XYZ file of N, CA and C in Angstrom:
669
model
N 86.642 183.555 136.112
C 87.489 185.042 136.111
C 88.481 184.848 136.970
N 89.487 185.853 136.347
C 90.898 186.011 137.131
C 90.497 187.830 137.703
N 90.794 187.553 139.614
C 91.177 188.419 139.900
C 92.365 189.130 140.573
N 92.269 190.322 140.676
C 93.774 190.722 141.009
C 93.364 191.151 142.475
N 94.669 191.171 143.268
C 94.582 191.342 144.543
C 93.727 192.456 144.834
N 93.106 192.730 146.201
C 92.967 193.591 146.877
C 91.611 194.066 146.282
N 90.823 193.367 145.442
C 89.396 193.409 145.298
C 88.263 192.914 146.432
N 87.255 193.813 146.362
C 86.344 193.345 147.346
C 85.097 192.681 146.163
N 84.465 192.147 146.469
C 83.510 191.665 145.692
C 82.460 190.545 146.272
N 81.329 190.747 145.700
C 80.354 189.680 146.084
C 80.451 188.221 145.384
N 80.176 187.488 145.832
C 80.059 185.779 145.124
C 78.355 185.629 145.563
N 77.522 185.045 144.530
C 76.108 184.543 145.068
C 76.211 182.976 144.351
N 75.963 182.503 145.179
C 75.896 180.792 145.008
C 74.567 180.355 144.240
N 74.430 179.929 143.309
C 73.160 179.919 142.213
C 73.045 178.544 142.534
N 72.529 177.719 143.028
C 71.999 176.306 143.040
C 71.543 175.884 141.622
N 71.884 174.776 141.087
C 71.220 173.870 139.856
C 70.127 173.505 140.294
N 69.346 173.009 139.039
C 68.178 172.442 139.427
C 68.025 171.359 140.523
N 68.983 170.610 140.782
C 69.532 169.491 142.096
C 69.468 170.555 143.272
N 69.451 171.760 142.999
C 69.792 172.266 144.383
C 71.324 172.193 145.131
N 72.089 172.100 143.847
C 73.477 171.880 144.145
C 74.474 172.969 143.397
N 75.587 173.396 143.929
C 76.416 174.276 143.436
C 77.755 173.596 143.527
N 78.575 174.161 142.616
C 80.284 174.144 143.176
C 81.112 175.403 142.869
N 82.132 175.787 143.627
C 82.717 176.851 143.377
C 83.956 176.693 143.607
N 85.098 176.797 142.583
C 86.344 176.560 143.172
C 86.856 177.721 142.812
N 88.225 177.861 143.909
C 89.226 179.247 143.993
C 90.471 178.562 143.896
N 91.360 179.639 143.396
C 92.832 179.357 143.778
C 93.310 180.557 143.631
N 93.996 180.891 144.597
C 94.870 182.005 145.152
C 96.530 181.780 145.106
N 96.895 182.634 144.348
C 98.848 182.383 144.325
C 99.515 183.092 145.314
N 100.377 182.364 145.803
C 101.377 182.896 146.870
C 101.883 184.228 146.029
N 102.238 185.329 146.573
C 103.024 186.392 145.927
C 104.468 186.150 145.643
N 105.248 185.341 146.097
C 106.226 185.025 145.517
C 106.090 184.144 144.060
N 105.140 183.354 143.716
C 104.931 182.802 142.705
C 104.581 183.920 141.624
N 103.887 184.680 142.091
C 103.337 185.539 141.250
C 104.466 186.605 140.773
N 105.605 187.011 141.323
C 106.408 187.712 141.254
C 107.530 186.854 140.005
N 107.750 185.719 140.815
C 108.701 184.833 139.565
C 107.787 184.330 138.531
N 106.631 184.944 137.962
C 106.330 184.289 136.720
C 106.419 185.381 135.855
N 107.278 184.813 134.751
C 107.930 185.514 133.271
C 106.676 185.438 132.314
N 106.379 186.404 131.798
C 105.133 186.473 130.781
C 106.201 186.155 129.245
N 105.883 185.423 128.521
C 106.362 185.369 126.952
C 105.512 185.864 125.809
N 104.143 186.532 126.334
C 103.282 187.075 125.479
C 103.219 188.293 125.575
N 103.753 188.817 124.616
C 103.903 190.493 124.365
C 102.575 191.326 124.380
N 101.365 190.490 124.203
C 100.231 191.269 123.946
C 99.552 190.993 125.355
N 99.937 190.301 126.356
C 98.973 190.464 127.820
C 99.151 191.514 128.561
N 98.618 191.736 129.405
C 98.740 192.818 130.185
C 98.348 192.443 131.589
N 98.910 193.490 132.904
C 98.697 193.230 133.825
C 97.053 193.275 134.098
N 96.638 192.407 134.992
C 95.118 192.471 135.472
C 94.815 193.367 136.215
N 94.523 194.505 136.126
C 94.169 195.565 137.138
C 92.849 195.246 137.978
N 91.975 194.991 137.915
C 90.600 194.384 138.720
C 90.460 193.554 138.407
N 89.988 192.989 137.093
C 89.706 191.161 136.921
C 89.402 190.951 135.776
N 89.667 189.864 135.262
C 89.238 189.798 133.571
C 88.644 188.457 133.598
N 87.645 188.708 132.819
C 86.686 187.341 132.229
C 86.964 186.488 131.140
N 87.243 185.107 131.743
C 88.049 184.442 130.979
C 87.364 183.625 130.073
N 85.900 183.722 130.260
C 85.115 183.322 129.118
C 85.118 182.014 128.890
N 84.669 181.856 127.361
C 85.026 180.508 127.130
C 86.236 179.495 127.181
N 87.015 179.068 128.205
C 88.268 178.231 128.306
C 87.894 176.921 127.638
N 89.079 176.504 126.779
C 89.319 175.189 126.327
C 89.089 174.199 127.531
N 88.626 173.168 127.161
C 88.807 171.952 128.033
C 90.475 171.701 128.717
N 91.234 171.877 127.786
C 92.509 171.812 128.569
C 92.941 172.752 129.688
N 92.496 173.901 129.134
C 92.631 175.015 130.521
C 91.860 174.385 131.545
N 90.606 173.847 131.605
C 90.073 173.019 132.580
C 90.595 171.926 133.588
N 91.157 171.078 132.391
C 92.026 170.390 132.974
C 93.090 171.003 134.014
N 93.892 171.855 133.425
C 94.923 172.197 134.217
C 94.700 172.938 135.156
N 93.466 173.860 135.587
C 92.754 174.230 136.540
C 92.741 173.175 137.425
N 91.914 172.044 137.195
C 91.534 170.926 138.447
C 92.967 170.252 138.562
N 93.900 170.010 138.415
C 95.023 169.444 138.539
C 95.721 170.657 139.464
N 95.979 171.468 139.230
C 96.025 172.509 140.264
C 95.552 172.446 141.638
N 94.360 172.480 141.375
C 93.400 172.310 142.382
C 93.489 171.263 143.575
N 93.826 170.205 142.695
C 94.085 169.003 143.085
C 95.178 168.960 144.134
N 96.506 169.459 143.433
C 97.884 169.916 144.046
C 97.245 170.252 145.727
N 96.767 171.406 145.332
C 96.414 172.272 146.872
C 95.682 171.637 147.671
N 95.074 170.729 147.197
C 94.073 170.045 148.243
C 94.526 168.904 148.852
N 95.939 167.973 148.147
C 96.464 167.168 148.685
C 97.921 167.447 148.970
N 98.526 168.243 149.894
C 99.603 168.605 150.096
C 100.520 167.328 150.593
N 99.910 166.729 151.315
C 100.770 165.638 151.575
C 101.080 164.366 150.608
N 100.273 164.478 149.542
C 100.288 163.394 148.373
C 101.136 163.785 147.500
N 101.201 165.372 147.135
C 101.597 166.141 145.726
C 103.066 166.594 146.363
N 104.141 166.503 145.782
C 105.123 167.009 146.095
C 104.951 168.357 145.846
N 105.770 169.506 146.784
C 105.482 170.961 146.667
C 105.920 171.820 145.133
N 107.189 171.027 144.809
C 107.577 171.525 143.505
C 106.797 170.966 142.261
N 105.753 170.035 142.628
C 104.914 169.971 141.233
C 103.593 170.801 141.600
N 103.122 170.578 142.968
C 102.142 171.861 142.862
C 102.530 173.254 142.298
N 103.701 173.634 142.651
C 104.151 174.952 142.260
C 104.307 174.955 140.285
N 104.757 173.817 140.218
C 104.439 173.621 138.432
C 103.039 173.598 138.063
N 102.194 173.069 138.733
C 100.701 173.354 138.179
C 100.225 174.443 138.387
N 100.642 175.293 139.644
C 99.695 176.602 139.810
C 100.496 177.538 138.412
N 101.751 177.214 138.363
C 102.683 178.022 137.209
C 102.109 178.094 136.232
N 101.420 176.911 135.779
C 101.057 176.367 134.403
C 99.418 176.991 133.929
N 98.695 177.526 135.061
C 97.785 177.910 134.679
C 97.931 179.363 134.794
N 98.934 179.712 135.256
C 99.353 181.170 134.834
C 99.797 181.357 133.527
N 100.264 180.438 132.854
C 100.854 180.381 131.413
C 99.235 180.192 130.920
N 98.561 179.781 131.239
C 97.153 179.892 130.498
C 96.598 181.121 130.572
N 96.433 181.958 131.548
C 95.803 183.092 131.945
C 96.466 183.847 130.760
N 97.928 183.962 130.784
C 98.612 184.861 130.144
C 98.572 184.463 128.509
N 98.223 183.451 128.572
C 97.762 183.158 126.753
C 96.248 183.809 126.695
N 95.481 184.011 127.201
C 94.273 185.022 127.218
C 94.421 186.395 127.331
N 95.585 186.817 127.509
C 96.038 188.314 127.592
C 96.171 188.750 128.897
N 96.222 188.151 129.775
C 96.305 188.886 131.083
C 97.185 188.293 131.751
N 97.698 188.844 133.101
C 98.896 188.295 134.000
C 98.741 189.150 135.249
N 98.647 188.626 136.154
C 98.751 189.148 137.973
C 99.789 189.673 137.823
N 100.160 191.226 138.655
C 101.565 191.770 138.904
C 101.157 191.940 140.332
N 102.511 192.225 140.539
C 102.574 192.588 142.396
C 102.699 194.267 142.578
N 101.651 194.735 143.186
C 101.585 196.227 143.305
C 102.822 196.755 144.156
N 103.578 197.690 143.670
C 104.595 198.199 144.679
C 104.056 198.705 146.183
N 102.921 199.030 146.129
C 102.179 199.462 147.637
C 100.661 198.927 147.441
N 99.987 198.652 148.558
C 98.991 198.019 148.599
C 98.092 199.176 148.700
N 96.506 199.265 148.316
C 95.653 200.398 148.235
C 95.357 200.663 149.532
N 95.537 202.260 149.836
C 95.162 202.571 151.171
C 93.869 201.766 152.025
N 92.624 201.516 151.239
C 91.208 200.853 151.553
C 91.693 199.392 151.817
N 92.677 198.681 150.968
C 92.746 197.183 151.372
C 93.828 197.324 152.789
N 94.675 198.199 153.150
C 95.581 198.259 154.325
C 94.542 198.486 155.359
N 93.721 199.319 155.593
C 92.350 199.631 156.192
C 91.698 198.425 156.707
N 91.448 197.834 155.533
C 90.483 196.803 155.648
C 91.000 195.562 156.808
N 92.298 195.401 156.133
C 93.017 194.115 156.847
C 93.358 194.530 158.350
N 93.542 195.799 158.827
C 93.499 196.473 159.850
C 92.047 196.046 160.847
N 91.276 196.600 160.155
C 89.823 196.246 161.043
C 89.975 194.698 161.042
N 89.834 193.876 160.096
C 89.542 192.585 159.901
C 90.270 191.828 161.232
N 91.337 192.357 161.645
C 92.147 191.800 163.014
C 91.527 191.721 164.126
N 90.376 193.059 164.259
C 89.645 193.232 165.409
C 88.387 193.818 164.981
N 87.497 193.290 164.481
C 86.220 193.742 163.917
C 85.555 194.772 164.931
N 85.454 194.342 166.408
C 84.481 194.692 167.435
C 85.302 196.080 168.066
N 86.540 196.372 167.756
C 87.245 197.287 168.612
C 86.621 198.698 167.901
N 86.795 199.816 168.796
C 86.699 200.892 168.457
C 87.322 201.647 167.592
N 87.138 201.350 166.180
C 87.827 202.085 165.204
C 87.166 203.278 164.850
N 88.153 204.052 164.899
C 87.995 205.926 164.588
C 89.181 206.185 163.679
N 89.163 207.152 163.140
C 90.329 208.010 162.314
C 91.667 208.026 163.164
N 91.135 208.133 164.085
C 92.565 208.566 165.240
C 93.065 207.323 165.608
N 92.677 206.196 165.725
C 93.213 204.867 166.233
C 93.887 204.489 164.856
N 93.275 204.527 163.622
C 93.644 203.821 162.365
C 94.916 204.835 162.183
N 94.997 205.940 161.956
C 96.218 206.478 161.418
C 97.280 205.872 162.498
N 97.122 206.306 163.606
C 98.165 205.768 164.689
C 98.900 204.731 164.519
N 97.969 203.399 163.981
C 98.589 201.938 163.510
C 99.421 202.190 162.278
N 98.945 202.598 161.535
C 99.488 202.728 159.722
C 100.114 204.261 159.342
N 100.628 204.867 160.563
C 101.590 205.732 160.574
C 101.143 206.611 159.201
N 100.244 207.413 159.118
C 99.559 208.260 158.556
C 98.732 209.109 158.775
N 98.719 210.402 158.315
C 98.103 211.524 159.131
C 96.473 211.335 158.697
N 95.372 211.899 159.471
C 93.808 211.163 159.367
C 93.610 212.156 157.859
N 94.291 213.278 157.463
C 94.117 214.040 156.418
C 94.046 213.187 154.947
N 95.452 212.960 155.214
C 96.070 212.295 153.896
C 95.100 210.949 153.823
N 94.757 210.046 155.296
C 93.864 208.667 155.321
C 92.739 209.061 154.373
N 92.084 209.925 154.414
C 90.616 210.455 154.130
C 90.799 210.830 152.352
N 92.031 211.417 152.196
C 92.220 212.106 150.956
C 92.390 210.675 150.404
N 93.074 209.585 150.598
C 93.538 208.594 149.471
C 92.247 207.441 149.320
N 91.434 207.353 150.925
C 90.149 206.768 150.596
C 89.237 207.603 149.517
N 89.180 208.608 149.801
C 88.167 209.611 148.599
C 88.684 209.196 147.470
N 90.023 208.925 147.091
C 90.424 208.625 145.817
C 90.020 207.428 145.224
N 89.697 206.457 146.060
C 89.565 205.078 145.884
C 88.044 204.843 145.968
N 87.386 205.918 146.222
C 85.940 205.853 146.299
C 85.012 205.804 147.366
N 86.083 205.650 148.591
C 85.686 205.124 149.920
C 85.440 206.226 150.888
N 84.598 205.983 151.474
C 84.434 206.672 153.080
C 84.715 206.174 154.223
N 85.586 206.293 155.024
C 86.178 205.836 155.771
C 84.947 204.870 157.016
N 83.684 205.524 157.428
C 82.674 205.104 158.023
C 81.932 203.831 157.169
N 81.833 203.854 156.217
C 81.025 203.168 155.165
C 82.327 201.553 155.118
N 83.573 202.182 155.000
C 84.387 200.763 154.809
C 84.657 200.058 156.203
N 84.802 200.833 157.257
C 84.870 200.441 158.506
C 83.316 199.091 158.694
N 82.242 199.900 158.372
C 80.929 199.096 158.337
C 80.756 197.826 157.434
N 81.692 198.175 156.152
C 81.547 197.298 155.517
C 82.336 195.832 155.644
N 83.438 196.084 156.210
C 84.372 195.090 156.761
C 83.820 194.391 157.837
N 82.765 194.911 158.893
C 82.008 194.491 159.817
C 81.214 193.653 158.989
N 80.467 193.906 158.074
C 79.240 193.042 157.449
C 80.069 191.692 156.627
N 81.305 192.139 156.275
C 81.698 190.865 155.765
C 82.243 190.272 156.784
N 82.624 190.350 158.242
C 82.867 189.129 159.116
C 82.053 188.871 159.367
N 80.778 189.594 159.646
C 79.279 189.115 159.934
C 78.705 188.012 159.163
N 78.574 188.331 157.964
C 78.251 186.900 157.034
C 79.044 185.819 157.415
N 80.215 185.835 157.482
C 81.125 184.659 157.576
C 80.449 183.775 158.796
N 80.689 184.848 160.406
C 80.230 184.048 161.051
C 78.577 183.483 160.861
N 77.814 184.482 160.401
C 76.589 183.916 160.073
C 76.504 182.386 159.416
N 77.277 182.274 158.225
C 77.544 181.222 157.564
C 78.190 180.091 158.042
N 79.282 180.427 158.954
C 79.956 179.271 159.258
C 80.065 178.411 161.020
N 79.402 179.500 161.494
C 79.084 179.236 163.087
C 77.388 179.066 163.660
N 77.236 178.439 164.755
C 75.835 178.638 165.391
C 75.464 179.548 166.405
N 76.582 180.816 166.624
C 76.604 182.019 167.365
C 74.857 182.423 167.123
N 74.367 182.848 168.018
C 73.315 183.857 168.034
C 73.612 185.001 167.567
N 72.773 185.613 166.751
C 72.921 186.827 165.881
C 73.062 187.907 167.013
N 72.563 187.958 168.119
C 72.929 189.159 169.247
C 74.568 188.805 169.295
N 74.828 187.780 169.637
C 76.380 187.555 169.763
C 76.914 187.722 168.627
N 76.851 187.800 167.420
C 77.642 188.198 166.433
C 77.615 189.997 165.855
N 76.648 190.289 166.403
C 76.658 191.729 166.540
C 77.359 192.436 167.411
N 77.672 191.812 168.102
C 78.838 192.193 169.365
C 80.160 191.936 168.799
N 80.294 190.778 168.143
C 81.444 190.335 167.626
C 82.392 191.206 166.621
N 81.344 192.045 166.227
C 81.697 192.798 164.831
C 81.604 194.313 165.298
N 81.255 194.410 166.482
C 81.378 195.929 166.943
C 79.980 196.526 166.973
N 78.909 195.836 166.942
C 77.787 196.490 167.278
C 76.712 196.076 168.362
N 76.934 196.947 169.449
C 76.003 197.209 170.804
C 74.662 196.541 170.393
N 74.115 196.951 169.735
C 72.777 197.284 169.563
C 72.352 196.224 168.330
N 71.629 194.941 168.341
C 71.523 194.184 167.562
C 70.507 194.442 166.313
N 69.471 195.522 166.669
C 68.606 196.500 165.583
C 69.372 197.017 164.803
N 70.548 197.795 165.418
C 71.416 198.639 164.524
C 71.856 197.739 163.862
N 72.599 196.697 164.140
C 73.297 195.763 162.920
C 72.785 195.295 162.143
N 71.317 194.830 162.464
C 70.170 194.376 161.222
C 70.048 195.314 160.416
N 69.826 196.231 160.839
C 69.873 197.231 159.938
C 70.887 197.834 158.788
N 72.191 197.876 159.429
C 73.294 197.789 158.467
C 73.401 196.567 157.736
N 72.989 195.608 158.089
C 73.542 194.293 157.596
C 72.055 194.133 156.318
N 70.971 194.884 156.814
C 70.078 194.396 155.260
C 70.560 195.801 154.410
N 71.082 196.844 154.686
C 71.695 198.074 153.544
C 72.687 197.222 152.866
N 73.242 196.595 153.637
C 74.797 195.666 152.915
C 74.203 194.842 151.883
N 73.553 194.052 152.175
C 72.975 192.746 151.866
C 71.942 192.584 151.263
N 70.644 193.427 151.363
C 69.514 193.193 150.723
C 68.713 192.432 151.640
N 69.013 191.886 152.901
C 68.164 190.965 153.501
C 68.614 190.853 155.063
N 67.615 190.599 155.612
C 68.022 190.340 157.285
C 68.964 189.220 157.700
N 69.747 189.331 158.864
C 70.916 188.676 159.132
C 70.300 187.015 159.505
N 68.900 187.110 159.779
C 67.898 185.784 160.131
C 67.609 185.133 158.843
N 67.474 185.991 158.086
C 67.614 185.141 156.356
C 68.963 184.180 156.294
N 69.940 184.381 156.573
C 70.982 183.181 156.446
C 70.641 182.088 157.195
N 70.324 182.442 158.495
C 70.044 181.323 159.147
C 68.794 180.247 158.581
N 67.819 181.237 158.247
C 66.981 180.435 157.305
C 67.262 179.743 156.100
N 68.128 180.389 155.357
C 68.797 179.714 153.970
C 69.551 178.671 154.526
N 70.153 178.305 155.547
C 70.895 176.937 155.588
C 69.815 175.708 155.914
N 68.469 176.329 155.884
C 67.033 175.460 156.376
C 66.561 175.111 154.761
N 66.565 176.329 154.151
C 66.039 176.299 152.770
C 66.394 176.128 151.306
N 67.901 176.418 151.612
C 68.784 176.335 150.380
C 68.627 177.268 149.503
N 68.166 178.626 149.910
C 68.193 179.749 148.664
C 69.533 180.146 149.109
N 69.668 181.250 147.677
C 71.034 181.331 147.724
C 71.534 182.819 148.352
N 72.267 183.239 148.882
C 72.675 184.725 149.102
C 73.920 184.777 148.974
N 74.521 186.024 148.913
C 76.309 186.329 148.711
C 77.026 185.791 149.772
N 78.335 185.888 149.286
C 79.540 185.914 150.398
C 80.383 187.175 149.744
N 81.102 187.538 150.782
C 81.871 188.662 150.559
C 83.307 188.419 150.669
N 84.202 188.424 150.016
C 85.804 188.478 149.960
C 86.400 189.152 149.579
N 87.770 189.399 150.275
C 88.905 190.539 149.878
C 89.766 189.527 149.077
N 90.290 189.861 147.808
C 90.854 188.494 146.888
C 92.480 189.189 147.279
N 93.325 187.570 147.024
C 94.649 187.910 146.454
C 94.378 187.761 145.257
N 95.615 187.461 144.392
C 95.451 187.077 142.929
C 94.599 185.563 142.829
N 93.923 185.437 142.160
C 93.166 184.312 141.996
C 92.434 183.951 141.197
N 91.764 183.087 140.515
C 90.567 182.367 140.030
C 89.775 181.616 140.495
């Protein structure tokens, strides 16, 4: 799956019969994207995402060696890593899609990044517009055009942060609730369940039992 920048999506890790799974992800620096030149007249810029479907073994090999270059920055020269990443871009282009640089970020993505910088802050419309130099009316209008409401956007970013903290730390759930802007652990739990379909405590249970639960991400161009 090739996903353009500023997309919010859930990834559900589905373990195989042996209880294991593997998920690999490549992200391109904007400089590499802007420098890529397509030779395929039939390819179009990927607006949201493109399903690469059944890819040949040669593509899988190119992806693997590019991933290896990113994982071994001390052993593989930077120029080689760039070459390998560009090779994957050529493959995607051959499938009819390419990443493009947006002239301006979507308002929702801009607000998401702002809230991510301090999810526990008291984010109000006035606080946000004072930071991004935009009127409150314009902010709400642009978010509406993108199918977003400000209150839901703030809550979603906080839930994204909470999910990451639950999965990557041993902090108590009550502390995580505070860290993402909820003084009430019960209100936090209600909002978390509404977003993901299960209670925050289920994540800690997941670490013991191995059941699958989603992760949420905000993308840069990548596959």
